[in-house]
């Protein structure tokens, strides 16, 4: 009974938050509504018994991703109201058809495949975090390491892309000045004394 | 009143459709990223629900990797977006026509 109440409450909250994110004209409203929606989604993970996933959802999404978006919005003109595009109706029809097909597939596939055996059956004696750790460091060790390398590469890419020439404003410079600055980088530094 | 797997799948589908609507109607690239996050989260709910109702950890593992991919996507995407904004002063999608033949 409580599970049903929690499910319907958080479903309504999540759907309304994400609708605000998609429909609003203000970028700041979209940001805060999406942060709220991410936290409400973690409630579903707690209801489903995936405690560790819920904690990771809160830490990574509302802690890291939202902070990164807020940081990125410092650079952009967020006070301007967002103007929507007028899309090609054919494009909308194709995407809507695709979404409808996907809906049918997503709902039908788990109902059809009833007797699919569990590959990694849930062990009720261990807690969720412990069991997740056991599975992650045995069966999914190689994907885990690959994900770690991917995050490292993404971090380096973020630093290189965003942190490049922070002291110079590329918007206020002419194209020739930017090219001059880029070519000047590759000229060797003359006589640097090293002791 | 039992909450079944179908409830979660329907919820996940509704959220996915909301994300698709966002992708269809947004022009601002930052808000397009927001719609992408909604899509990833909708899939995460479905994976966690299937993991719970099937008694299988595989769904949760895939949800973890989706979260890692979302984090790296945001880092690289925002970096590129900042560079583009510094060069042009706009982040609208229909303005990026520099490769038009």
mmCIF file of N, CA, C and O in Angstrom, chain A residues 36-102:
data_model
loop_
_atom_site.group_PDB
_atom_site.id
_atom_site.type_symbol
_atom_site.label_atom_id
_atom_site.label_comp_id
_atom_site.label_asym_id
_atom_site.label_seq_id
_atom_site.Cartn_x
_atom_site.Cartn_y
_atom_site.Cartn_z
ATOM 1 N N UNK A 36 15.518 18.751 -9.461
ATOM 2 C CA UNK A 36 14.481 18.160 -8.615
ATOM 3 C C UNK A 36 14.028 16.820 -9.170
ATOM 4 O O UNK A 36 13.864 15.846 -8.421
ATOM 5 N N UNK A 37 13.844 16.741 -10.482
ATOM 6 C CA UNK A 37 13.418 15.481 -11.097
ATOM 7 C C UNK A 37 14.414 14.363 -10.874
ATOM 8 O O UNK A 37 14.038 13.217 -10.629
ATOM 9 N N UNK A 38 15.723 14.684 -10.932
ATOM 10 C CA UNK A 38 16.754 13.672 -10.690
ATOM 11 C C UNK A 38 16.649 13.113 -9.274
ATOM 12 O O UNK A 38 16.782 11.903 -9.058
ATOM 13 N N UNK A 39 16.393 13.989 -8.293
ATOM 14 C CA UNK A 39 16.281 13.513 -6.908
ATOM 15 C C UNK A 39 15.037 12.640 -6.756
ATOM 16 O O UNK A 39 15.064 11.593 -6.099
ATOM 17 N N UNK A 40 13.930 13.050 -7.425
ATOM 18 C CA UNK A 40 12.718 12.236 -7.329
ATOM 19 C C UNK A 40 12.925 10.872 -7.984
ATOM 20 O O UNK A 40 12.353 9.876 -7.534
ATOM 21 N N UNK A 41 13.740 10.811 -9.041
ATOM 22 C CA UNK A 41 14.010 9.524 -9.678
ATOM 23 C C UNK A 41 14.757 8.596 -8.727
ATOM 24 O O UNK A 41 14.519 7.387 -8.696
ATOM 25 N N UNK A 42 15.654 9.156 -7.917
ATOM 26 C CA UNK A 42 16.387 8.299 -6.979
ATOM 27 C C UNK A 42 15.422 7.621 -6.005
ATOM 28 O O UNK A 42 15.721 6.536 -5.496
ATOM 29 N N UNK A 43 14.271 8.252 -5.748
ATOM 30 C CA UNK A 43 13.278 7.618 -4.869
ATOM 31 C C UNK A 43 12.800 6.289 -5.448
ATOM 32 O O UNK A 43 12.601 5.321 -4.714
ATOM 33 N N UNK A 44 12.654 6.217 -6.779
ATOM 34 C CA UNK A 44 12.255 4.948 -7.395
ATOM 35 C C UNK A 44 13.300 3.871 -7.153
ATOM 36 O O UNK A 44 12.979 2.716 -6.898
ATOM 37 N N UNK A 45 14.569 4.257 -7.215
ATOM 38 C CA UNK A 45 15.627 3.271 -6.987
ATOM 39 C C UNK A 45 15.567 2.759 -5.550
ATOM 40 O O UNK A 45 15.782 1.565 -5.310
ATOM 41 N N UNK A 46 15.260 3.651 -4.602
ATOM 42 C CA UNK A 46 15.158 3.194 -3.212
ATOM 43 C C UNK A 46 13.949 2.274 -3.037
ATOM 44 O O UNK A 46 14.020 1.285 -2.313
ATOM 45 N N UNK A 47 12.836 2.607 -3.708
ATOM 46 C CA UNK A 47 11.660 1.726 -3.618
ATOM 47 C C UNK A 47 11.984 0.353 -4.183
ATOM 48 O O UNK A 47 11.592 -0.673 -3.642
ATOM 49 N N UNK A 48 12.770 0.330 -5.281
ATOM 50 C CA UNK A 48 13.075 -0.936 -5.949
ATOM 51 C C UNK A 48 14.179 -1.719 -5.247
ATOM 52 O O UNK A 48 14.593 -2.762 -5.738
ATOM 53 N N UNK A 49 14.697 -1.225 -4.145
ATOM 54 C CA UNK A 49 15.716 -1.956 -3.422
ATOM 55 C C UNK A 49 17.113 -1.777 -3.951
ATOM 56 O O UNK A 49 18.038 -2.438 -3.490
ATOM 57 N N UNK A 50 17.290 -0.874 -4.923
ATOM 58 C CA UNK A 50 18.621 -0.608 -5.467
ATOM 59 C C UNK A 50 19.195 0.608 -4.737
ATOM 60 O O UNK A 50 19.274 1.712 -5.282
ATOM 61 N N UNK A 51 19.579 0.398 -3.481
ATOM 62 C CA UNK A 51 19.988 1.515 -2.631
ATOM 63 C C UNK A 51 21.227 2.218 -3.151
ATOM 64 O O UNK A 51 21.313 3.442 -3.171
ATOM 65 N N UNK A 52 22.187 1.393 -3.574
ATOM 66 C CA UNK A 52 23.454 1.978 -4.026
ATOM 67 C C UNK A 52 23.231 2.811 -5.281
ATOM 68 O O UNK A 52 23.788 3.899 -5.439
ATOM 69 N N UNK A 53 22.382 2.320 -6.171
ATOM 70 C CA UNK A 53 22.077 3.064 -7.399
ATOM 71 C C UNK A 53 21.400 4.391 -7.068
ATOM 72 O O UNK A 53 21.701 5.418 -7.692
ATOM 73 N N UNK A 54 20.519 4.380 -6.068
ATOM 74 C CA UNK A 54 19.872 5.629 -5.673
ATOM 75 C C UNK A 54 20.864 6.633 -5.128
ATOM 76 O O UNK A 54 20.812 7.821 -5.467
ATOM 77 N N UNK A 55 21.803 6.164 -4.299
ATOM 78 C CA UNK A 55 22.814 7.075 -3.764
ATOM 79 C C UNK A 55 23.686 7.625 -4.879
ATOM 80 O O UNK A 55 24.001 8.820 -4.906
ATOM 81 N N UNK A 56 24.065 6.742 -5.825
ATOM 82 C CA UNK A 56 24.890 7.190 -6.942
ATOM 83 C C UNK A 56 24.122 8.201 -7.791
ATOM 84 O O UNK A 56 24.686 9.195 -8.259
ATOM 85 N N UNK A 57 22.829 7.964 -7.952
ATOM 86 C CA UNK A 57 22.003 8.901 -8.726
ATOM 87 C C UNK A 57 22.041 10.296 -8.098
ATOM 88 O O UNK A 57 22.227 11.293 -8.789
ATOM 89 N N UNK A 58 21.865 10.358 -6.776
ATOM 90 C CA UNK A 58 21.874 11.669 -6.114
ATOM 91 C C UNK A 58 23.253 12.305 -6.220
ATOM 92 O O UNK A 58 23.392 13.479 -6.582
ATOM 93 N N UNK A 59 24.304 11.509 -5.949
ATOM 94 C CA UNK A 59 25.644 12.093 -5.902
ATOM 95 C C UNK A 59 26.077 12.536 -7.288
ATOM 96 O O UNK A 59 26.551 13.658 -7.483
ATOM 97 N N UNK A 60 25.895 11.652 -8.287
ATOM 98 C CA UNK A 60 26.431 11.962 -9.613
ATOM 99 C C UNK A 60 25.551 12.984 -10.327
ATOM 100 O O UNK A 60 26.044 13.979 -10.846
ATOM 101 N N UNK A 61 24.239 12.759 -10.333
ATOM 102 C CA UNK A 61 23.395 13.649 -11.132
ATOM 103 C C UNK A 61 23.216 14.998 -10.475
ATOM 104 O O UNK A 61 23.511 16.035 -11.069
ATOM 105 N N UNK A 62 22.708 15.023 -9.248
ATOM 106 C CA UNK A 62 22.462 16.334 -8.649
ATOM 107 C C UNK A 62 23.741 16.936 -8.084
ATOM 108 O O UNK A 62 23.824 18.137 -7.911
ATOM 109 N N UNK A 63 24.735 16.103 -7.799
ATOM 110 C CA UNK A 63 25.977 16.649 -7.283
ATOM 111 C C UNK A 63 26.913 17.098 -8.369
ATOM 112 O O UNK A 63 27.381 18.227 -8.362
ATOM 113 N N UNK A 64 27.183 16.222 -9.329
ATOM 114 C CA UNK A 64 28.211 16.523 -10.324
ATOM 115 C C UNK A 64 27.627 17.095 -11.606
ATOM 116 O O UNK A 64 28.027 18.167 -12.066
ATOM 117 N N UNK A 65 26.642 16.404 -12.185
ATOM 118 C CA UNK A 65 26.152 16.815 -13.509
ATOM 119 C C UNK A 65 25.444 18.159 -13.428
ATOM 120 O O UNK A 65 25.679 19.062 -14.239
ATOM 121 N N UNK A 66 24.592 18.316 -12.412
ATOM 122 C CA UNK A 66 23.864 19.581 -12.285
ATOM 123 C C UNK A 66 24.808 20.728 -11.964
ATOM 124 O O UNK A 66 24.638 21.840 -12.459
ATOM 125 N N UNK A 67 25.826 20.450 -11.118
ATOM 126 C CA UNK A 67 26.800 21.497 -10.811
ATOM 127 C C UNK A 67 27.560 21.883 -12.069
ATOM 128 O O UNK A 67 27.843 23.063 -12.312
ATOM 129 N N UNK A 68 27.853 20.888 -12.910
ATOM 130 C CA UNK A 68 28.565 21.171 -14.159
ATOM 131 C C UNK A 68 27.696 22.014 -15.088
ATOM 132 O O UNK A 68 28.181 22.961 -15.731
ATOM 133 N N UNK A 69 26.399 21.686 -15.151
ATOM 134 C CA UNK A 69 25.501 22.491 -15.988
ATOM 135 C C UNK A 69 25.401 23.910 -15.454
ATOM 136 O O UNK A 69 25.400 24.879 -16.221
ATOM 137 N N UNK A 70 25.287 24.032 -14.121
ATOM 138 C CA UNK A 70 25.201 25.372 -13.540
ATOM 139 C C UNK A 70 26.469 26.169 -13.832
ATOM 140 O O UNK A 70 26.425 27.362 -14.149
ATOM 141 N N UNK A 71 27.616 25.470 -13.761
ATOM 142 C CA UNK A 71 28.886 26.112 -14.091
ATOM 143 C C UNK A 71 28.907 26.531 -15.554
ATOM 144 O O UNK A 71 29.344 27.630 -15.907
ATOM 145 N N UNK A 72 28.416 25.656 -16.437
ATOM 146 C CA UNK A 72 28.408 25.984 -17.856
ATOM 147 C C UNK A 72 27.469 27.135 -18.167
ATOM 148 O O UNK A 72 27.725 27.935 -19.067
ATOM 149 N N UNK A 73 26.368 27.232 -17.400
ATOM 150 C CA UNK A 73 25.421 28.305 -17.672
ATOM 151 C C UNK A 73 25.966 29.663 -17.302
ATOM 152 O O UNK A 73 25.419 30.683 -17.724
ATOM 153 N N UNK A 74 27.038 29.698 -16.502
ATOM 154 C CA UNK A 74 27.686 30.986 -16.239
ATOM 155 C C UNK A 74 28.181 31.616 -17.528
ATOM 156 O O UNK A 74 28.207 32.835 -17.667
ATOM 157 N N UNK A 75 28.578 30.785 -18.491
ATOM 158 C CA UNK A 75 29.162 31.309 -19.711
ATOM 159 C C UNK A 75 28.099 31.795 -20.684
ATOM 160 O O UNK A 75 28.370 32.630 -21.527
ATOM 161 N N UNK A 76 26.897 31.231 -20.563
ATOM 162 C CA UNK A 76 25.897 31.507 -21.589
ATOM 163 C C UNK A 76 24.946 32.584 -21.114
ATOM 164 O O UNK A 76 24.818 32.856 -19.929
ATOM 165 N N UNK A 77 24.254 33.174 -22.079
ATOM 166 C CA UNK A 77 23.277 34.206 -21.757
ATOM 167 C C UNK A 77 21.986 33.527 -21.351
ATOM 168 O O UNK A 77 21.132 33.215 -22.179
ATOM 169 N N UNK A 78 21.815 33.277 -20.049
ATOM 170 C CA UNK A 78 20.671 32.481 -19.607
ATOM 171 C C UNK A 78 19.453 33.330 -19.303
ATOM 172 O O UNK A 78 18.370 32.791 -19.101
ATOM 173 N N UNK A 79 19.618 34.650 -19.236
ATOM 174 C CA UNK A 79 18.447 35.479 -18.927
ATOM 175 C C UNK A 79 17.561 35.660 -20.151
ATOM 176 O O UNK A 79 16.379 35.960 -20.018
ATOM 177 N N UNK A 80 18.142 35.477 -21.316
ATOM 178 C CA UNK A 80 17.361 35.580 -22.551
ATOM 179 C C UNK A 80 16.343 34.445 -22.610
ATOM 180 O O UNK A 80 16.664 33.303 -22.299
ATOM 181 N N UNK A 81 15.116 34.754 -23.020
ATOM 182 C CA UNK A 81 14.131 33.671 -23.151
ATOM 183 C C UNK A 81 14.479 32.821 -24.364
ATOM 184 O O UNK A 81 14.963 33.314 -25.377
ATOM 185 N N UNK A 82 14.245 31.534 -24.226
ATOM 186 C CA UNK A 82 14.646 30.592 -25.256
ATOM 187 C C UNK A 82 13.605 30.590 -26.370
ATOM 188 O O UNK A 82 12.413 30.409 -26.119
ATOM 189 N N UNK A 83 14.065 30.795 -27.585
ATOM 190 C CA UNK A 83 13.154 30.781 -28.724
ATOM 191 C C UNK A 83 13.143 29.379 -29.309
ATOM 192 O O UNK A 83 14.192 28.789 -29.541
ATOM 193 N N UNK A 84 11.957 28.844 -29.514
ATOM 194 C CA UNK A 84 11.868 27.486 -30.057
ATOM 195 C C UNK A 84 11.953 27.509 -31.573
ATOM 196 O O UNK A 84 11.616 28.485 -32.224
ATOM 197 N N UNK A 85 12.391 26.393 -32.090
ATOM 198 C CA UNK A 85 12.490 26.302 -33.539
ATOM 199 C C UNK A 85 11.171 25.811 -34.115
ATOM 200 O O UNK A 85 10.399 25.114 -33.459
ATOM 201 N N UNK A 86 10.926 26.152 -35.353
ATOM 202 C CA UNK A 86 9.778 25.586 -36.054
ATOM 203 C C UNK A 86 10.280 24.385 -36.829
ATOM 204 O O UNK A 86 10.990 24.503 -37.818
ATOM 205 N N UNK A 87 9.921 23.206 -36.351
ATOM 206 C CA UNK A 87 10.497 21.995 -36.937
ATOM 207 C C UNK A 87 9.749 21.590 -38.202
ATOM 208 O O UNK A 87 8.576 21.883 -38.378
ATOM 209 N N UNK A 88 10.462 20.871 -38.998
ATOM 210 C CA UNK A 88 9.901 20.252 -40.185
ATOM 211 C C UNK A 88 8.840 19.214 -39.755
ATOM 212 O O UNK A 88 9.142 18.337 -38.953
ATOM 213 N N UNK A 89 7.605 19.294 -40.235
ATOM 214 C CA UNK A 89 6.582 18.335 -39.778
ATOM 215 C C UNK A 89 6.910 16.896 -40.122
ATOM 216 O O UNK A 89 6.551 15.981 -39.372
ATOM 217 N N UNK A 90 7.637 16.672 -41.221
ATOM 218 C CA UNK A 90 7.990 15.295 -41.575
ATOM 219 C C UNK A 90 8.909 14.690 -40.517
ATOM 220 O O UNK A 90 8.739 13.538 -40.104
ATOM 221 N N UNK A 91 9.854 15.504 -40.050
ATOM 222 C CA UNK A 91 10.782 15.073 -39.004
ATOM 223 C C UNK A 91 10.021 14.705 -37.728
ATOM 224 O O UNK A 91 10.279 13.665 -37.106
ATOM 225 N N UNK A 92 9.049 15.542 -37.368
ATOM 226 C CA UNK A 92 8.266 15.279 -36.156
ATOM 227 C C UNK A 92 7.471 13.988 -36.305
ATOM 228 O O UNK A 92 7.396 13.172 -35.379
ATOM 229 N N UNK A 93 6.896 13.763 -37.507
ATOM 230 C CA UNK A 93 6.092 12.556 -37.721
ATOM 231 C C UNK A 93 6.963 11.308 -37.605
ATOM 232 O O UNK A 93 6.606 10.325 -36.949
ATOM 233 N N UNK A 94 8.161 11.367 -38.209
ATOM 234 C CA UNK A 94 9.064 10.212 -38.153
ATOM 235 C C UNK A 94 9.460 9.915 -36.711
ATOM 236 O O UNK A 94 9.393 8.773 -36.247
ATOM 237 N N UNK A 95 9.824 10.951 -35.966
ATOM 238 C CA UNK A 95 10.243 10.739 -34.577
ATOM 239 C C UNK A 95 9.085 10.245 -33.716
ATOM 240 O O UNK A 95 9.269 9.375 -32.865
ATOM 241 N N UNK A 96 7.889 10.767 -33.950
ATOM 242 C CA UNK A 96 6.741 10.336 -33.146
ATOM 243 C C UNK A 96 6.401 8.874 -33.420
ATOM 244 O O UNK A 96 6.089 8.111 -32.499
ATOM 245 N N UNK A 97 6.488 8.471 -34.718
ATOM 246 C CA UNK A 97 6.243 7.076 -35.053
ATOM 247 C C UNK A 97 7.267 6.176 -34.378
ATOM 248 O O UNK A 97 6.941 5.125 -33.822
ATOM 249 N N UNK A 98 8.516 6.613 -34.413
ATOM 250 C CA UNK A 98 9.585 5.851 -33.779
ATOM 251 C C UNK A 98 9.319 5.706 -32.283
ATOM 252 O O UNK A 98 9.482 4.623 -31.706
ATOM 253 N N UNK A 99 8.881 6.805 -31.650
ATOM 254 C CA UNK A 99 8.603 6.775 -30.214
ATOM 255 C C UNK A 99 7.450 5.830 -29.902
ATOM 256 O O UNK A 99 7.495 5.085 -28.919
ATOM 257 N N UNK A 100 6.429 5.832 -30.762
ATOM 258 C CA UNK A 100 5.289 4.943 -30.523
ATOM 259 C C UNK A 100 5.707 3.481 -30.639
ATOM 260 O O UNK A 100 5.353 2.651 -29.791
ATOM 261 N N UNK A 101 6.494 3.165 -31.671
ATOM 262 C CA UNK A 101 6.991 1.793 -31.835
ATOM 263 C C UNK A 101 7.816 1.361 -30.625
ATOM 264 O O UNK A 101 7.672 0.246 -30.118
ATOM 265 N N UNK A 102 8.660 2.291 -30.166
ATOM 266 C CA UNK A 102 9.516 2.004 -29.024
ATOM 267 C C UNK A 102 8.688 1.739 -27.779
ATOM 268 O O UNK A 102 8.997 0.840 -26.990
#
